Amino acid sequence: MIGYSIWVWTLVSSTLIGLSKQGGKIFCSVLFCVMSGLSMRSLMEMIENGANINLHSEVTILLYLIFLFFITFLLVICSQDKGYGPTQMEGHVSKQSRILSIPTPSKKRTVRRKSTALTREQQIAYRSSIEFFIETLAFLDSDMNKEKFCNVVEIPSAHVASFLKQEFNKGFNGFINQLRLNYAARQLKSDHFIYTIEDLSLICGFSSRASFYRNFQTEFGCSPHQFRFEKKQVI
């Protein structure tokens, strides 16, 4: 009886390891010990009291059957514990696999733009194109944007920013606005100025009178009216 109990306890212990909750392990372990103790105690009492040998044999067999039934029942309960049945176990493993297979976000790579080095021939050709662009007053076109500028001066878009920065220390918008404001200043200083300030803003390519006033004020520190008045006073 004792040897059989030890063997069954080893088998049950391996099954109990699969239980997900610590409370389930403790409950089954305590229940197993209690049933084993009660069985052993009943047998010992019958031996000590000198019970009938036939009755003793029948009770012993009955206790064995009850004990085996309980162990079988316990093993079935352990194997069907929630979350660890055959189907659920596969789902649990596949879920863990999906979690582990999720790639961790990689660090963003810092892309360094290579500085565009222009050859001497390119610089000469670009400078000549820019001079022709200025002489023909192409900058007065109100629809002039970077793409159109590149097509007019025949300079690749990748070279425009570096060339304007190197030659004029300005970006595209600053370069175009500078040309337009200088042209407006020359017109305001001219004795043959026949336009209104609003007309001049449109002629110079600005989208509105307010935009022209704002840029002119920033560049020369005064309004177009004050600029013309002061120049006339000097003359």
mmCIF file of N, CA, C and O in Angstrom, residues 4-52:
data_model
loop_
_atom_site.group_PDB
_atom_site.id
_atom_site.type_symbol
_atom_site.label_atom_id
_atom_site.label_comp_id
_atom_site.label_asym_id
_atom_site.label_seq_id
_atom_site.Cartn_x
_atom_site.Cartn_y
_atom_site.Cartn_z
ATOM 1 N N TYR A 4 2.702 1.555 -3.364
ATOM 2 C CA TYR A 4 1.764 2.009 -4.395
ATOM 3 C C TYR A 4 1.468 3.496 -4.263
ATOM 4 O O TYR A 4 1.373 4.233 -5.243
ATOM 5 N N SER A 5 1.310 3.991 -3.045
ATOM 6 C CA SER A 5 1.039 5.409 -2.793
ATOM 7 C C SER A 5 2.196 6.271 -3.273
ATOM 8 O O SER A 5 2.010 7.331 -3.866
ATOM 9 N N ILE A 6 3.427 5.802 -3.001
ATOM 10 C CA ILE A 6 4.605 6.567 -3.444
ATOM 11 C C ILE A 6 4.642 6.649 -4.961
ATOM 12 O O ILE A 6 4.919 7.701 -5.553
ATOM 13 N N TRP A 7 4.351 5.504 -5.627
ATOM 14 C CA TRP A 7 4.372 5.499 -7.106
ATOM 15 C C TRP A 7 3.316 6.434 -7.683
ATOM 16 O O TRP A 7 3.557 7.194 -8.606
ATOM 17 N N VAL A 8 2.105 6.370 -7.109
ATOM 18 C CA VAL A 8 1.019 7.232 -7.591
ATOM 19 C C VAL A 8 1.323 8.696 -7.319
ATOM 20 O O VAL A 8 1.040 9.578 -8.123
ATOM 21 N N TRP A 9 1.911 8.987 -6.152
ATOM 22 C CA TRP A 9 2.258 10.379 -5.836
ATOM 23 C C TRP A 9 3.268 10.954 -6.824
ATOM 24 O O TRP A 9 3.179 12.096 -7.243
ATOM 25 N N THR A 10 4.241 10.122 -7.247
ATOM 26 C CA THR A 10 5.214 10.568 -8.257
ATOM 27 C C THR A 10 4.517 10.897 -9.571
ATOM 28 O O THR A 10 4.802 11.903 -10.217
ATOM 29 N N LEU A 11 3.557 10.038 -9.971
ATOM 30 C CA LEU A 11 2.818 10.266 -11.202
ATOM 31 C C LEU A 11 1.959 11.524 -11.124
ATOM 32 O O LEU A 11 1.904 12.337 -12.037
ATOM 33 N N VAL A 12 1.291 11.699 -9.999
ATOM 34 C CA VAL A 12 0.423 12.866 -9.818
ATOM 35 C C VAL A 12 1.239 14.141 -9.748
ATOM 36 O O VAL A 12 0.847 15.190 -10.262
ATOM 37 N N SER A 13 2.410 14.081 -9.135
ATOM 38 C CA SER A 13 3.245 15.283 -9.006
ATOM 39 C C SER A 13 3.652 15.811 -10.361
ATOM 40 O O SER A 13 3.664 17.013 -10.608
ATOM 41 N N SER A 14 4.026 14.885 -11.295
ATOM 42 C CA SER A 14 4.405 15.328 -12.642
ATOM 43 C C SER A 14 3.243 15.987 -13.369
ATOM 44 O O SER A 14 3.408 16.876 -14.183
ATOM 45 N N THR A 15 2.025 15.523 -13.062
ATOM 46 C CA THR A 15 0.838 16.138 -13.681
ATOM 47 C C THR A 15 0.522 17.481 -13.061
ATOM 48 O O THR A 15 0.118 18.430 -13.727
ATOM 49 N N LEU A 16 0.725 17.560 -11.751
ATOM 50 C CA LEU A 16 0.421 18.812 -11.050
ATOM 51 C C LEU A 16 1.312 19.955 -11.502
ATOM 52 O O LEU A 16 0.966 21.117 -11.371
ATOM 53 N N ILE A 17 2.486 19.624 -12.044
ATOM 54 C CA ILE A 17 3.393 20.678 -12.509
ATOM 55 C C ILE A 17 2.754 21.489 -13.622
ATOM 56 O O ILE A 17 3.016 22.666 -13.798
ATOM 57 N N GLY A 18 1.865 20.815 -14.403
ATOM 58 C CA GLY A 18 1.225 21.506 -15.521
ATOM 59 C C GLY A 18 0.134 22.447 -15.121
ATOM 60 O O GLY A 18 -0.401 23.157 -15.960
ATOM 61 N N LEU A 19 -0.253 22.475 -13.866
ATOM 62 C CA LEU A 19 -1.319 23.386 -13.453
ATOM 63 C C LEU A 19 -0.839 24.815 -13.510
ATOM 64 O O LEU A 19 0.280 25.122 -13.135
ATOM 65 N N SER A 20 -1.719 25.714 -13.981
ATOM 66 C CA SER A 20 -1.305 27.101 -14.169
ATOM 67 C C SER A 20 -1.323 27.901 -12.893
ATOM 68 O O SER A 20 -0.603 28.877 -12.759
ATOM 69 N N LYS A 21 -2.154 27.534 -11.940
ATOM 70 C CA LYS A 21 -2.304 28.338 -10.747
ATOM 71 C C LYS A 21 -1.721 27.604 -9.556
ATOM 72 O O LYS A 21 -1.910 26.407 -9.381
ATOM 73 N N GLN A 22 -1.031 28.315 -8.694
ATOM 74 C CA GLN A 22 -0.436 27.722 -7.512
ATOM 75 C C GLN A 22 -1.510 27.194 -6.558
ATOM 76 O O GLN A 22 -1.311 26.196 -5.882
ATOM 77 N N GLY A 23 -2.669 27.816 -6.514
ATOM 78 C CA GLY A 23 -3.747 27.364 -5.641
ATOM 79 C C GLY A 23 -4.234 25.973 -6.010
ATOM 80 O O GLY A 23 -4.559 25.154 -5.147
ATOM 81 N N GLY A 24 -4.271 25.652 -7.326
ATOM 82 C CA GLY A 24 -4.682 24.334 -7.765
ATOM 83 C C GLY A 24 -3.718 23.255 -7.318
ATOM 84 O O GLY A 24 -4.106 22.153 -6.931
ATOM 85 N N LYS A 25 -2.438 23.555 -7.348
ATOM 86 C CA LYS A 25 -1.430 22.591 -6.899
ATOM 87 C C LYS A 25 -1.602 22.280 -5.415
ATOM 88 O O LYS A 25 -1.562 21.119 -4.991
ATOM 89 N N ILE A 26 -1.756 23.317 -4.631
ATOM 90 C CA ILE A 26 -1.865 23.134 -3.174
ATOM 91 C C ILE A 26 -3.118 22.336 -2.826
ATOM 92 O O ILE A 26 -3.087 21.403 -2.013
ATOM 93 N N PHE A 27 -4.242 22.678 -3.477
ATOM 94 C CA PHE A 27 -5.500 21.996 -3.168
ATOM 95 C C PHE A 27 -5.423 20.505 -3.488
ATOM 96 O O PHE A 27 -5.785 19.648 -2.674
ATOM 97 N N CYS A 28 -4.895 20.165 -4.691
ATOM 98 C CA CYS A 28 -4.813 18.761 -5.078
ATOM 99 C C CYS A 28 -3.826 17.996 -4.201
ATOM 100 O O CYS A 28 -4.034 16.824 -3.874
ATOM 101 N N SER A 29 -2.720 18.657 -3.836
ATOM 102 C CA SER A 29 -1.722 18.001 -2.991
ATOM 103 C C SER A 29 -2.305 17.679 -1.621
ATOM 104 O O SER A 29 -2.135 16.569 -1.092
ATOM 105 N N VAL A 30 -3.006 18.660 -1.038
ATOM 106 C CA VAL A 30 -3.603 18.448 0.284
ATOM 107 C C VAL A 30 -4.677 17.362 0.227
ATOM 108 O O VAL A 30 -4.760 16.478 1.092
ATOM 109 N N LEU A 31 -5.506 17.390 -0.837
ATOM 110 C CA LEU A 31 -6.565 16.406 -0.983
ATOM 111 C C LEU A 31 -6.002 14.999 -1.119
ATOM 112 O O LEU A 31 -6.514 14.026 -0.551
ATOM 113 N N PHE A 32 -4.903 14.876 -1.870
ATOM 114 C CA PHE A 32 -4.266 13.572 -2.042
ATOM 115 C C PHE A 32 -3.735 13.043 -0.721
ATOM 116 O O PHE A 32 -3.917 11.870 -0.366
ATOM 117 N N CYS A 33 -3.067 13.912 0.054
ATOM 118 C CA CYS A 33 -2.505 13.498 1.334
ATOM 119 C C CYS A 33 -3.610 13.083 2.312
ATOM 120 O O CYS A 33 -3.472 12.094 3.055
ATOM 121 N N VAL A 34 -4.721 13.842 2.295
ATOM 122 C CA VAL A 34 -5.819 13.518 3.207
ATOM 123 C C VAL A 34 -6.412 12.150 2.895
ATOM 124 O O VAL A 34 -6.667 11.314 3.777
ATOM 125 N N MET A 35 -6.659 11.885 1.611
ATOM 126 C CA MET A 35 -7.244 10.600 1.224
ATOM 127 C C MET A 35 -6.304 9.450 1.533
ATOM 128 O O MET A 35 -6.724 8.377 1.989
ATOM 129 N N SER A 36 -5.011 9.669 1.286
ATOM 130 C CA SER A 36 -4.041 8.623 1.600
ATOM 131 C C SER A 36 -4.005 8.354 3.098
ATOM 132 O O SER A 36 -3.970 7.201 3.549
ATOM 133 N N GLY A 37 -4.012 9.422 3.901
ATOM 134 C CA GLY A 37 -3.976 9.261 5.353
ATOM 135 C C GLY A 37 -5.204 8.547 5.885
ATOM 136 O O GLY A 37 -5.113 7.673 6.757
ATOM 137 N N LEU A 38 -6.375 8.900 5.366
ATOM 138 C CA LEU A 38 -7.609 8.254 5.820
ATOM 139 C C LEU A 38 -7.624 6.771 5.476
ATOM 140 O O LEU A 38 -8.088 5.924 6.262
ATOM 141 N N SER A 39 -7.129 6.439 4.285
ATOM 142 C CA SER A 39 -7.095 5.034 3.888
ATOM 143 C C SER A 39 -6.179 4.229 4.790
ATOM 144 O O SER A 39 -6.519 3.129 5.262
ATOM 145 N N MET A 40 -4.992 4.766 5.044
ATOM 146 C CA MET A 40 -4.032 4.079 5.901
ATOM 147 C C MET A 40 -4.567 3.943 7.326
ATOM 148 O O MET A 40 -4.415 2.919 7.989
ATOM 149 N N ARG A 41 -5.207 4.993 7.798
ATOM 150 C CA ARG A 41 -5.739 4.963 9.171
ATOM 151 C C ARG A 41 -6.828 3.912 9.317
ATOM 152 O O ARG A 41 -6.899 3.180 10.315
ATOM 153 N N SER A 42 -7.717 3.775 8.315
ATOM 154 C CA SER A 42 -8.791 2.789 8.372
ATOM 155 C C SER A 42 -8.235 1.367 8.421
ATOM 156 O O SER A 42 -8.701 0.506 9.175
ATOM 157 N N LEU A 43 -7.207 1.144 7.607
ATOM 158 C CA LEU A 43 -6.608 -0.194 7.592
ATOM 159 C C LEU A 43 -5.945 -0.524 8.934
ATOM 160 O O LEU A 43 -6.061 -1.644 9.464
ATOM 161 N N MET A 44 -5.240 0.455 9.503
ATOM 162 C CA MET A 44 -4.545 0.220 10.774
ATOM 163 C C MET A 44 -5.533 -0.041 11.899
ATOM 164 O O MET A 44 -5.314 -0.896 12.781
ATOM 165 N N GLU A 45 -6.643 0.673 11.908
ATOM 166 C CA GLU A 45 -7.642 0.467 12.956
ATOM 167 C C GLU A 45 -8.272 -0.912 12.850
ATOM 168 O O GLU A 45 -8.519 -1.581 13.870
ATOM 169 N N MET A 46 -8.516 -1.365 11.649
ATOM 170 C CA MET A 46 -9.109 -2.687 11.486
ATOM 171 C C MET A 46 -8.155 -3.783 11.932
ATOM 172 O O MET A 46 -8.543 -4.793 12.518
ATOM 173 N N ILE A 47 -6.848 -3.597 11.660
ATOM 174 C CA ILE A 47 -5.863 -4.592 12.086
ATOM 175 C C ILE A 47 -5.760 -4.626 13.605
ATOM 176 O O ILE A 47 -5.697 -5.682 14.244
ATOM 177 N N GLU A 48 -5.710 -3.443 14.216
ATOM 178 C CA GLU A 48 -5.560 -3.373 15.674
ATOM 179 C C GLU A 48 -6.797 -3.930 16.396
ATOM 180 O O GLU A 48 -6.688 -4.551 17.452
ATOM 181 N N ASN A 49 -7.968 -3.759 15.846
ATOM 182 C CA ASN A 49 -9.194 -4.207 16.495
ATOM 183 C C ASN A 49 -9.497 -5.682 16.231
ATOM 184 O O ASN A 49 -10.489 -6.231 16.711
ATOM 185 N N GLY A 50 -8.665 -6.335 15.465
ATOM 186 C CA GLY A 50 -8.846 -7.761 15.182
ATOM 187 C C GLY A 50 -10.116 -8.074 14.445
ATOM 188 O O GLY A 50 -10.875 -8.960 14.834
ATOM 189 N N ALA A 51 -10.388 -7.333 13.420
ATOM 190 C CA ALA A 51 -11.630 -7.542 12.661
ATOM 191 C C ALA A 51 -11.578 -8.859 11.909
ATOM 192 O O ALA A 51 -10.517 -9.451 11.709
ATOM 193 N N ASN A 52 -12.745 -9.312 11.467
ATOM 194 C CA ASN A 52 -12.849 -10.545 10.706
ATOM 195 C C ASN A 52 -12.002 -10.452 9.449
ATOM 196 O O ASN A 52 -12.015 -9.445 8.754
#
